[in-house]
PDB file of C-alpha atoms in Angstrom:
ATOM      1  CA  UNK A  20       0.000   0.000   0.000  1.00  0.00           C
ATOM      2  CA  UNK A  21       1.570   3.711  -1.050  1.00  0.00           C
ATOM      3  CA  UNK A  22       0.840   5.828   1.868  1.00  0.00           C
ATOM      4  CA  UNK A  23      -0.094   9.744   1.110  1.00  0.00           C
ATOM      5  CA  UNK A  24       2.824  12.102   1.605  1.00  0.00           C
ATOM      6  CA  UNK A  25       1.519  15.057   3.981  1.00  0.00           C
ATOM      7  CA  UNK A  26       2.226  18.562   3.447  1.00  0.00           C
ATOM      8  CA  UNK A  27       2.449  21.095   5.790  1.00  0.00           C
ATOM      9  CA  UNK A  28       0.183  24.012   6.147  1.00  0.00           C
ATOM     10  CA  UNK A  29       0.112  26.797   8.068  1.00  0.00           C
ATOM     11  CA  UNK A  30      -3.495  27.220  10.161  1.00  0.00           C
ATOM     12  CA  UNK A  31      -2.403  31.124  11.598  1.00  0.00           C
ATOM     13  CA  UNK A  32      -0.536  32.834  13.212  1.00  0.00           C
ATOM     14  CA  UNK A  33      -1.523  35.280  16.226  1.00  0.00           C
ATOM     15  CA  UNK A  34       0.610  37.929  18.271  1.00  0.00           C
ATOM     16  CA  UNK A  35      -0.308  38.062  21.803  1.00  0.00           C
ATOM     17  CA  UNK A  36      -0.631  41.266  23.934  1.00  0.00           C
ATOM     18  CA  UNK A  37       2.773  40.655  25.286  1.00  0.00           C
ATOM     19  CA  UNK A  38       4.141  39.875  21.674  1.00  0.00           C
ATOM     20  CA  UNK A  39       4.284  36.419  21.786  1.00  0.00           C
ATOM     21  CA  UNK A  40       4.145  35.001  18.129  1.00  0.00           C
ATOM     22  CA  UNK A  41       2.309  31.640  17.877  1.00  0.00           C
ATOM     23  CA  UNK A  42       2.417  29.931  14.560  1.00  0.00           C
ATOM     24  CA  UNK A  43      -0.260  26.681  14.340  1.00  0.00           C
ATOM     25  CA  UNK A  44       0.675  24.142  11.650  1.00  0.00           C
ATOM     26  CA  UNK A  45      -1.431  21.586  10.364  1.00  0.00           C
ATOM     27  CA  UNK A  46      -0.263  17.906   8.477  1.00  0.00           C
ATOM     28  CA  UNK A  47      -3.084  15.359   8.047  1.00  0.00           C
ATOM     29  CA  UNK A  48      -5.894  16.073  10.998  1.00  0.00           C
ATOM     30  CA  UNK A  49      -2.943  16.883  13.539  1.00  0.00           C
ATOM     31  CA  UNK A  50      -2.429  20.587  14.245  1.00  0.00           C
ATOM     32  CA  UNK A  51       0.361  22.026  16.249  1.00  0.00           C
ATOM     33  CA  UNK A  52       1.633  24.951  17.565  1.00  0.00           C
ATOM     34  CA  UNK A  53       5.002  26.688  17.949  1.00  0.00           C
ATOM     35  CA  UNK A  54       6.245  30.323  19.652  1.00  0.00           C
ATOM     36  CA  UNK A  55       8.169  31.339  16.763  1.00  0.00           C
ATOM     37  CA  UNK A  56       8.741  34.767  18.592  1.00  0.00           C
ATOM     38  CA  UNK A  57       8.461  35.761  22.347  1.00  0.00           C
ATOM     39  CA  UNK A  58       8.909  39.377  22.279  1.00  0.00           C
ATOM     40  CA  UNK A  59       7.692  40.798  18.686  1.00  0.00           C
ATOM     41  CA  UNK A  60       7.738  38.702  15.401  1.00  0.00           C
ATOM     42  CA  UNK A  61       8.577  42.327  13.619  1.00  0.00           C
ATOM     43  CA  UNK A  62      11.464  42.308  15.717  1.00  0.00           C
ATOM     44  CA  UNK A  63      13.037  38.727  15.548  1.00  0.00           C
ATOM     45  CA  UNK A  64      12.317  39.059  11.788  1.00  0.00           C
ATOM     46  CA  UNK A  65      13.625  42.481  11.962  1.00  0.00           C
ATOM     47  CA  UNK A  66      17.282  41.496  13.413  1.00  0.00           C
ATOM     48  CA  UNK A  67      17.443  38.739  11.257  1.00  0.00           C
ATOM     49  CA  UNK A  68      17.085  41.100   7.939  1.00  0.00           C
ATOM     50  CA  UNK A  69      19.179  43.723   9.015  1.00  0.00           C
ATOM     51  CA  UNK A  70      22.378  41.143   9.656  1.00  0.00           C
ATOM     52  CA  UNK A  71      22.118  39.407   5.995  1.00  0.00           C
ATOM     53  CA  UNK A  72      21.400  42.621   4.336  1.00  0.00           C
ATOM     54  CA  UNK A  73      23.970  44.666   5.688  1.00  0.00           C
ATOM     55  CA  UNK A  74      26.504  42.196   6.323  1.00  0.00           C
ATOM     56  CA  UNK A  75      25.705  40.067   3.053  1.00  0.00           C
ATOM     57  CA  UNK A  76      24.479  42.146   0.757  1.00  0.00           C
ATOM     58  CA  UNK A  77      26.609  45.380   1.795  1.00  0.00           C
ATOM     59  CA  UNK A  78      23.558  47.302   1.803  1.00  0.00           C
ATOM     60  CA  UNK A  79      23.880  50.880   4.062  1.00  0.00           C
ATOM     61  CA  UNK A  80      21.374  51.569   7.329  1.00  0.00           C
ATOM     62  CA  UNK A  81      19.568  53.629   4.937  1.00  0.00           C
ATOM     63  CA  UNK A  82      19.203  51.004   2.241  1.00  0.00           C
ATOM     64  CA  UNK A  83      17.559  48.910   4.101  1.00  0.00           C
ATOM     65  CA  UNK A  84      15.355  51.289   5.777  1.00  0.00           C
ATOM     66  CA  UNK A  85      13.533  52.301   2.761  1.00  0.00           C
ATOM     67  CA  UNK A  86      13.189  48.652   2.212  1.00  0.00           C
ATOM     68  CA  UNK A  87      11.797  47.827   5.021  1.00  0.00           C
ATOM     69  CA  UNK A  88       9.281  50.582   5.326  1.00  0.00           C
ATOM     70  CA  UNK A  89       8.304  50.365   1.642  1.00  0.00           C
ATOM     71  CA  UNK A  90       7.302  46.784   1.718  1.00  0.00           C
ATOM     72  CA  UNK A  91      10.207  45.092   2.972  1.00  0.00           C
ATOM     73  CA  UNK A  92       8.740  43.898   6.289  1.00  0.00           C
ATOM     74  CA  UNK A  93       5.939  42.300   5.412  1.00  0.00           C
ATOM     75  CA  UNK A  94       7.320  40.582   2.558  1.00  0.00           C
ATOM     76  CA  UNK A  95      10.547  39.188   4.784  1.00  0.00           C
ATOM     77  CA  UNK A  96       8.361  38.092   7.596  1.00  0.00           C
ATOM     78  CA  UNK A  97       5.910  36.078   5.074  1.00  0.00           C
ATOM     79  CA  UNK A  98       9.339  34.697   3.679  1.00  0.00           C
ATOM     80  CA  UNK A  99      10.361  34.160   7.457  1.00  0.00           C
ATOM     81  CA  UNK A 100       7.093  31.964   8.549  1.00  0.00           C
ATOM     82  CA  UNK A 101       7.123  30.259   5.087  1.00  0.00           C
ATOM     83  CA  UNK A 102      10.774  28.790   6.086  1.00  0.00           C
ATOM     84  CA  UNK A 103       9.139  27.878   9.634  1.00  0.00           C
ATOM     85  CA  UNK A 104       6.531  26.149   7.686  1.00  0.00           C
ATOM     86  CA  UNK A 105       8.489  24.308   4.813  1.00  0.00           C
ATOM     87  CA  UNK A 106      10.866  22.979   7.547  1.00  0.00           C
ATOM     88  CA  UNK A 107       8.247  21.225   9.393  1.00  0.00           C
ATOM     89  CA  UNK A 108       7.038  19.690   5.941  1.00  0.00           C
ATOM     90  CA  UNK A 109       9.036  16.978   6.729  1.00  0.00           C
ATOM     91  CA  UNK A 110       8.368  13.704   9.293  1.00  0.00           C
ATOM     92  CA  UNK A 111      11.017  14.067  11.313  1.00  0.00           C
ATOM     93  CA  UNK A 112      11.219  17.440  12.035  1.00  0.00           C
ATOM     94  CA  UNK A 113       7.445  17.720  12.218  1.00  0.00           C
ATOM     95  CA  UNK A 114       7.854  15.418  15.217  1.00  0.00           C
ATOM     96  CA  UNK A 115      10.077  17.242  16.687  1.00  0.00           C
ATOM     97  CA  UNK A 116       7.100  19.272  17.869  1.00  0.00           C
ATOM     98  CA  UNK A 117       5.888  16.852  20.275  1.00  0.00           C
ATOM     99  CA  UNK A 118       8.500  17.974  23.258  1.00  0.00           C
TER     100      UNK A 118
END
């Protein structure tokens, strides 16, 4: 019998009033849920831009400030979760989540 490879999907992703970022991933029926930020998803995501874009890409402070407030930020945290959620795709680290 072939067994049906799962994919997984993200379900949402809510901010708390303290800034806690919880991401909720579904494969199959079984959903699960991960703090992908504890203090500000803009900000994790944030830190994690400005090092590869300055550092990497040589880009100055200002350069990536335009970017960021022109689009940039929403389009690098969507990138950001869609990582989260591809690396889970997989068995293994899918059952990870069960810690």
């Amino acid at each position: 019998m072939i067994g049906t490879k799962l994919h997984t999907e993200l379900v949402s992703l809510v901010e708390t009033a303290c800034g806690e970022a919880i991401l909720t991933m579904k494969r199959g029926e079984e959903e699960k849920q991960l703090v992908i930020a504890e203090y500000g998803l803009s900000e994790v995501v944030y830190e994690d831009s400005i090092d590869y874009y300055l550092d990497n890409e040589h880009w100055t402070q200002e350069q990536f400030d335009d970017y960021w407030e022109n689009g940039g930020e929403d389009k690098e945290i969507d990138e950001y979760i869609d990582e989260i959620v591809d690396n889970y795709d997989a068995d293994s680290t899918w059952e990870e989540l069960n810690w």
